[in-house]
Coordinates of C-alpha atoms in Angstrom, one line a residue:
M1 CA -2.7 8.0 -77.4
I2 CA -3.5 6.0 -74.4
L3 CA -3.1 2.8 -76.5
K4 CA 0.3 4.0 -77.6
L5 CA 1.3 4.7 -73.9
L6 CA 0.1 1.3 -72.8
G7 CA 2.0 -0.2 -75.6
K8 CA 5.3 1.4 -74.5
I9 CA 4.7 0.4 -70.9
S10 CA 4.0 -3.2 -71.8
R11 CA 7.0 -3.4 -74.0
N12 CA 9.8 -5.5 -72.2
W13 CA 7.5 -5.4 -68.9
K14 CA 9.5 -8.4 -67.4
A15 CA 12.7 -6.5 -67.5
K16 CA 11.1 -3.4 -66.1
L17 CA 9.4 -5.5 -63.2
V18 CA 12.8 -7.0 -62.4
S19 CA 14.5 -3.6 -62.4
L20 CA 11.6 -2.3 -59.9
I21 CA 12.1 -5.2 -57.6
I22 CA 15.9 -4.6 -57.6
A23 CA 15.6 -0.9 -56.9
S24 CA 13.1 -1.5 -54.0
I25 CA 15.5 -4.0 -52.4
F26 CA 18.2 -1.5 -52.5
Y27 CA 15.9 1.3 -51.0
V28 CA 14.8 -1.1 -48.1
N29 CA 18.4 -2.0 -47.5
L30 CA 19.5 1.6 -47.6
Q31 CA 16.7 2.6 -45.1
N32 CA 17.7 -0.4 -42.7
S33 CA 21.3 0.6 -42.8
K34 CA 20.4 3.8 -41.0
V35 CA 18.5 2.0 -38.3
L36 CA 20.7 0.7 -35.3
I37 CA 19.6 -1.9 -32.7
K38 CA 22.3 -2.6 -29.9
T39 CA 22.6 -3.3 -26.2
I40 CA 24.4 -0.9 -24.0
N41 CA 25.0 -0.5 -20.3
V42 CA 23.8 2.8 -18.7
P43 CA 24.7 4.1 -15.2
V44 CA 22.1 3.7 -12.4
D45 CA 21.3 6.9 -10.6
Y46 CA 20.8 6.1 -6.8
P47 CA 19.3 8.6 -4.6
K48 CA 21.2 10.3 -1.6
L49 CA 20.4 8.7 1.7
S50 CA 19.4 10.8 4.6
G51 CA 20.0 10.6 8.4
N52 CA 22.2 7.6 9.5
L53 CA 21.3 5.4 6.5
N54 CA 24.1 4.0 4.3
Y55 CA 24.5 1.7 1.3
S56 CA 26.3 -1.1 3.0
K57 CA 27.7 -2.6 -0.2
N58 CA 28.4 -0.9 -3.5
P59 CA 25.2 -1.4 -5.6
E60 CA 25.4 -2.3 -9.2
K61 CA 26.7 0.7 -11.3
T62 CA 25.0 -0.1 -14.6
I63 CA 22.2 -2.1 -16.1
P64 CA 21.7 -3.4 -19.8
I65 CA 19.1 -1.8 -22.1
R66 CA 18.4 -2.5 -25.8
V67 CA 18.1 0.8 -27.8
E68 CA 16.6 1.0 -31.4
G69 CA 16.6 4.0 -33.6
L70 CA 18.4 5.9 -36.3
K71 CA 22.1 5.1 -36.0
D72 CA 23.6 8.6 -35.5
V73 CA 20.8 9.5 -32.9
V74 CA 21.4 6.2 -30.9
N75 CA 25.1 6.5 -30.9
Y76 CA 25.0 10.1 -29.8
Y77 CA 22.3 10.1 -27.1
S78 CA 23.4 6.9 -25.5
Q79 CA 26.1 8.6 -23.6
F80 CA 23.5 10.7 -21.8
M81 CA 20.9 7.9 -20.9
K82 CA 20.8 6.7 -17.2
A83 CA 18.5 4.5 -15.1
V84 CA 16.5 6.2 -12.4
I85 CA 15.0 4.6 -9.2
D86 CA 12.5 6.2 -6.9
P87 CA 13.8 7.2 -3.4
E88 CA 10.5 6.0 -1.9
D89 CA 11.5 2.4 -3.2
V90 CA 14.8 2.5 -1.2
Q91 CA 14.2 0.9 2.2
L92 CA 16.3 -0.5 5.1
G93 CA 17.5 -4.0 4.5
V94 CA 18.1 -6.0 1.3
T95 CA 15.4 -5.2 -1.3
E96 CA 14.9 -5.5 -5.1
V97 CA 14.4 -1.9 -6.3
P98 CA 12.6 -1.5 -9.5
I99 CA 14.1 0.6 -12.4
K100 CA 11.4 3.2 -12.9
K101 CA 12.4 4.8 -16.0
I102 CA 15.5 5.5 -18.3
V103 CA 16.0 9.3 -18.8
G104 CA 18.0 10.9 -21.5
V105 CA 16.2 9.1 -24.3
P106 CA 15.3 11.3 -27.4
S107 CA 12.1 11.0 -29.4
G108 CA 12.2 8.4 -32.0
V109 CA 14.4 6.0 -30.1
K110 CA 13.0 2.9 -28.6
V111 CA 14.3 1.6 -25.2
T112 CA 13.8 -1.8 -23.7
K113 CA 15.0 -2.5 -20.2
L114 CA 16.6 -5.9 -20.1
K115 CA 16.9 -5.8 -16.3
K116 CA 13.8 -4.6 -14.3
T117 CA 15.3 -4.4 -10.7
V118 CA 18.7 -4.0 -9.0
P119 CA 19.4 -5.4 -5.5
V120 CA 20.1 -2.7 -2.9
E121 CA 21.3 -3.2 0.6
I122 CA 20.6 -0.4 3.2
E123 CA 21.9 -0.5 6.7
S124 CA 21.5 1.9 9.7
R125 CA 24.8 3.6 10.8
G126 CA 25.5 5.2 14.1
L127 CA 27.7 8.1 15.2
K128 CA 30.1 8.2 18.1
V129 CA 32.5 10.8 19.4
V130 CA 35.7 9.4 20.9
P131 CA 38.9 11.1 22.2
L132 CA 42.3 11.0 20.7
E133 CA 45.3 9.8 22.6
V134 CA 48.9 10.9 21.8
V135 CA 51.7 8.4 22.4
F136 CA 55.3 9.7 22.7
E137 CA 58.5 7.9 21.8
G138 CA 61.8 8.6 23.6
A139 CA 62.6 11.7 25.8
P140 CA 64.1 15.3 25.2
P141 CA 67.8 15.6 25.9
A142 CA 69.2 16.3 29.5
N143 CA 68.1 19.5 31.2
F144 CA 64.9 19.5 29.0
E145 CA 61.4 18.2 29.6
K146 CA 58.1 17.7 27.9
L147 CA 55.5 19.6 29.8
T148 CA 52.1 19.7 28.1
Q149 CA 50.8 18.7 24.6
I150 CA 47.5 20.1 22.8
V151 CA 45.8 17.9 20.4
S152 CA 43.5 19.5 17.8
P153 CA 40.9 18.3 17.4
Q154 CA 40.7 16.6 20.7
K155 CA 37.9 14.4 19.6
I156 CA 36.6 12.9 16.4
T157 CA 33.3 11.6 15.2
L158 CA 33.2 8.1 14.0
S159 CA 30.5 6.6 11.8
G160 CA 29.7 2.9 11.5
K161 CA 27.4 0.0 12.7
P162 CA 26.4 0.4 16.3
Q163 CA 27.9 -2.9 17.3
D164 CA 31.3 -1.9 15.7
L165 CA 31.3 1.4 17.5
E166 CA 30.8 -0.1 20.8
K167 CA 34.1 -1.5 20.7
I168 CA 35.9 1.7 20.3
T169 CA 36.5 3.9 23.2
K170 CA 39.4 6.0 21.8
V171 CA 41.7 6.3 18.9
I172 CA 45.4 6.2 19.5
L173 CA 47.5 8.3 17.3
P174 CA 50.9 7.3 15.7
E175 CA 54.0 7.8 18.0
I176 CA 55.7 11.0 18.0
S177 CA 59.4 11.2 18.8
L178 CA 60.9 13.5 21.3
M179 CA 64.3 12.9 20.7
D180 CA 66.6 15.8 20.4
K181 CA 63.5 18.1 21.0
K182 CA 64.8 21.4 23.0
E183 CA 61.8 23.7 22.2
P184 CA 58.1 23.6 21.5
F185 CA 57.1 22.0 18.1
A186 CA 53.9 21.1 16.3
K187 CA 53.4 17.9 14.2
T188 CA 50.7 16.8 11.9
V189 CA 49.8 13.0 12.1
R190 CA 47.2 11.1 10.4
I191 CA 44.5 9.0 12.1
P192 CA 45.4 5.4 11.6
E193 CA 43.3 2.8 9.8
L194 CA 40.1 1.9 11.7
P195 CA 38.3 -1.4 11.8
K196 CA 36.5 -2.4 8.7
G197 CA 33.3 -0.6 8.3
V198 CA 34.1 2.3 10.6
S199 CA 35.0 5.7 9.1
V200 CA 35.9 9.2 10.3
L201 CA 33.6 12.2 9.6
G202 CA 35.8 15.0 8.5
S203 CA 39.6 15.3 8.0
R204 CA 41.9 12.5 9.3
D205 CA 44.8 14.9 10.0
V206 CA 45.4 15.9 13.5
T207 CA 47.7 18.5 14.9
V208 CA 49.8 18.0 18.0
N209 CA 51.6 20.9 19.7
V210 CA 54.2 19.8 22.2
N211 CA 55.7 22.1 24.9
I212 CA 59.4 21.5 25.5
I213 CA 61.0 23.6 28.3
P214 CA 64.3 23.8 30.0
L215 CA 64.8 22.6 33.7
S216 CA 65.6 26.0 35.1
Y217 CA 64.7 28.0 38.0
K218 CA 64.4 31.9 37.4
T219 CA 63.5 35.1 39.2
G220 CA 62.3 38.5 37.9
E221 CA 60.3 39.2 34.8
Q222 CA 59.8 36.3 32.6
T223 CA 57.5 34.9 29.9
A224 CA 55.7 31.6 29.3
A225 CA 54.0 30.4 26.2
G226 CA 51.8 27.4 25.4
I227 CA 49.3 27.7 28.1
P228 CA 46.1 26.0 26.9
I229 CA 42.9 27.7 26.8
V230 CA 39.8 26.2 28.2
C231 CA 36.1 26.8 28.2
S232 CA 34.1 27.3 31.5
G233 CA 30.4 26.8 31.8
S234 CA 29.8 25.4 28.3
D235 CA 26.7 23.8 27.2
V236 CA 27.2 20.1 26.8
R237 CA 25.0 20.0 23.7
L238 CA 27.3 22.5 21.8
D239 CA 30.9 22.4 20.5
A240 CA 32.9 25.6 21.0
E241 CA 35.7 26.2 18.5
L242 CA 38.4 28.7 19.7
S243 CA 40.2 31.1 17.5
E244 CA 43.4 30.5 19.6
E245 CA 44.0 27.3 21.6
Q246 CA 47.1 28.7 23.5
V247 CA 48.2 32.0 25.2
A248 CA 51.4 33.4 26.3
I249 CA 51.9 35.4 29.5
R250 CA 54.6 37.8 30.9
Y251 CA 54.9 37.6 34.7
F252 CA 57.2 38.7 37.6
S253 CA 58.3 36.7 40.5
L254 CA 60.5 37.5 43.4
K255 CA 61.4 33.8 44.3
P256 CA 63.0 31.3 41.9
I257 CA 60.2 29.5 39.9
R258 CA 60.5 26.6 37.4
S259 CA 58.9 27.1 34.0
A260 CA 57.2 23.9 34.6
Q261 CA 55.5 25.2 37.6
I262 CA 54.0 28.0 35.6
L263 CA 52.7 25.9 32.8
T264 CA 51.2 23.4 35.2
G265 CA 50.0 25.9 37.8
I266 CA 48.3 28.4 35.6
T267 CA 45.2 27.8 33.4
A268 CA 43.6 30.2 30.8
Q269 CA 39.9 30.3 30.8
V270 CA 37.3 31.9 28.6
P271 CA 33.5 31.9 29.4
C272 CA 31.7 29.7 26.8
N273 CA 28.1 30.8 27.8
Y274 CA 26.3 30.2 24.7
I275 CA 23.3 27.7 25.0
F276 CA 21.2 25.6 22.8
D277 CA 17.4 26.0 22.9
P278 CA 15.7 22.7 22.0
V279 CA 12.5 24.1 21.6
K280 CA 13.5 26.7 18.9
N281 CA 16.2 24.3 17.8
K282 CA 18.8 27.0 17.5
I283 CA 21.8 28.4 19.4
I284 CA 21.3 31.5 21.8
P285 CA 22.3 34.1 21.2
E286 CA 22.4 33.9 17.5
L287 CA 25.2 36.5 17.0
Q288 CA 28.5 34.8 16.2
P289 CA 31.4 34.7 16.9
Q290 CA 31.4 35.4 20.7
V291 CA 34.3 37.7 21.8
A292 CA 35.6 36.4 25.1
K293 CA 38.1 37.8 27.5
V294 CA 40.9 35.4 28.6
R295 CA 41.3 35.0 32.3
I296 CA 44.1 33.6 34.1
I297 CA 43.8 31.2 36.9
K298 CA 46.6 30.6 39.3
S299 CA 47.3 27.8 41.7
K300 CA 48.1 28.1 45.4
D301 CA 51.8 27.6 44.8
L302 CA 51.8 30.7 42.3
K303 CA 50.0 33.1 44.5
G304 CA 53.0 35.4 44.9
I305 CA 53.6 35.8 41.0
E306 CA 52.2 38.9 39.3
I307 CA 50.7 38.5 35.9
L308 CA 51.8 41.4 33.6
Q309 CA 50.4 40.7 30.4
I310 CA 48.4 38.0 28.6
S311 CA 48.7 37.5 24.7
P312 CA 46.1 37.4 23.3
E313 CA 43.8 39.2 25.8
K314 CA 40.7 38.3 23.8
I315 CA 39.7 35.4 21.5
E316 CA 36.7 34.4 19.4
I317 CA 34.5 31.6 20.0
R318 CA 32.2 30.0 17.4
Y319 CA 29.5 27.3 18.4
K320 CA 27.9 24.4 16.6
V321 CA 25.3 21.8 17.8
K322 CA 27.0 18.6 18.6
E323 CA 26.1 15.8 16.1
Q324 CA 25.4 13.1 18.7
Q325 CA 25.0 13.4 22.5
N326 CA 26.8 11.0 24.9
P327 CA 24.1 9.7 27.4
D328 CA 26.7 8.9 29.9
S329 CA 27.9 12.6 29.9
D330 CA 27.4 14.7 33.1
P331 CA 25.3 17.8 32.2
T332 CA 27.1 19.7 34.9
D333 CA 30.6 19.1 33.4
D334 CA 31.8 22.0 31.4
G335 CA 34.2 19.7 29.5
T336 CA 37.3 21.3 31.0
G337 CA 37.9 18.7 33.8
M338 CA 38.6 21.5 36.2
D339 CA 36.8 23.1 39.1
G340 CA 35.1 26.5 38.6
P341 CA 36.9 29.7 39.2
G342 CA 35.1 30.0 42.6
N343 CA 37.2 27.1 43.9
V344 CA 40.5 28.5 42.9
P345 CA 42.3 30.3 45.6
S346 CA 43.8 33.1 43.6
D347 CA 43.2 34.5 40.0
R348 CA 43.8 37.5 38.0
S349 CA 42.1 38.4 34.7

């Protein structure tokens, strides 16, 4: 029985051997056709920088790697792979940061990094708060005049290299035309382009409220709008945000008074008396917003007028800690540019 079986196997053994070799070659080729080896570029995941550190130049976005594995697996998972660097390896100045690992690689896929490091340049950036300045073009028609303007925000925070920030003391806004303006108006302008390397923190849009009034003298009961509200006694380490920036008043006068006299001789004040505790690192009191009553301050020339109504009578005040302190600022200044109420001859709340 065994001899018969061996006889059958040995019969035409050369042809059978050739067939086996050919089948083996086809099998190997089939298996190899399922394996893919290719080079791809994967994105580099850079850590976020804290404090005043910044990437001074755009670092390389991708690095090349070689991947090897089953074709379908490699093609699908390649889109999820990315290179990761350790935040502790990122230092101030120019350094070659090592690529620590490639994430998103499934089991069964081999990855070879074709680039071991990426050049990274980190610089220290400063912050500076500067005022905004409004420039007007032309003039209102005859018998009208521009009295006051309110810029919101009044100051902006710039970020950049300390040597670049030193050169900037203010930012001048685009010109605003006063031609044919006979009544108060508001205009939104955009902060112009700044020197290269200097950027604005926050929105670049600025609102300018301009008060246009007629040149007239009146007696009796009248109203005046557009009186700016200022803080008194504010902590220089805090920024106070007012829910309203202007008030309107109703007043009575026996003698003729120009509208301009009212708007230049009257100030609306609110007490901004929250403070910042550096030991506890918090604003005191903690309850916000503060509800404050508006107080009207009159100059000597307006002593004879009677304030009948203030609108609004109360406003809300929210506080936040300033991002950077100005070492040249006077800690006794309340930021209003005015004397305290005790130095004003007459007032009425």
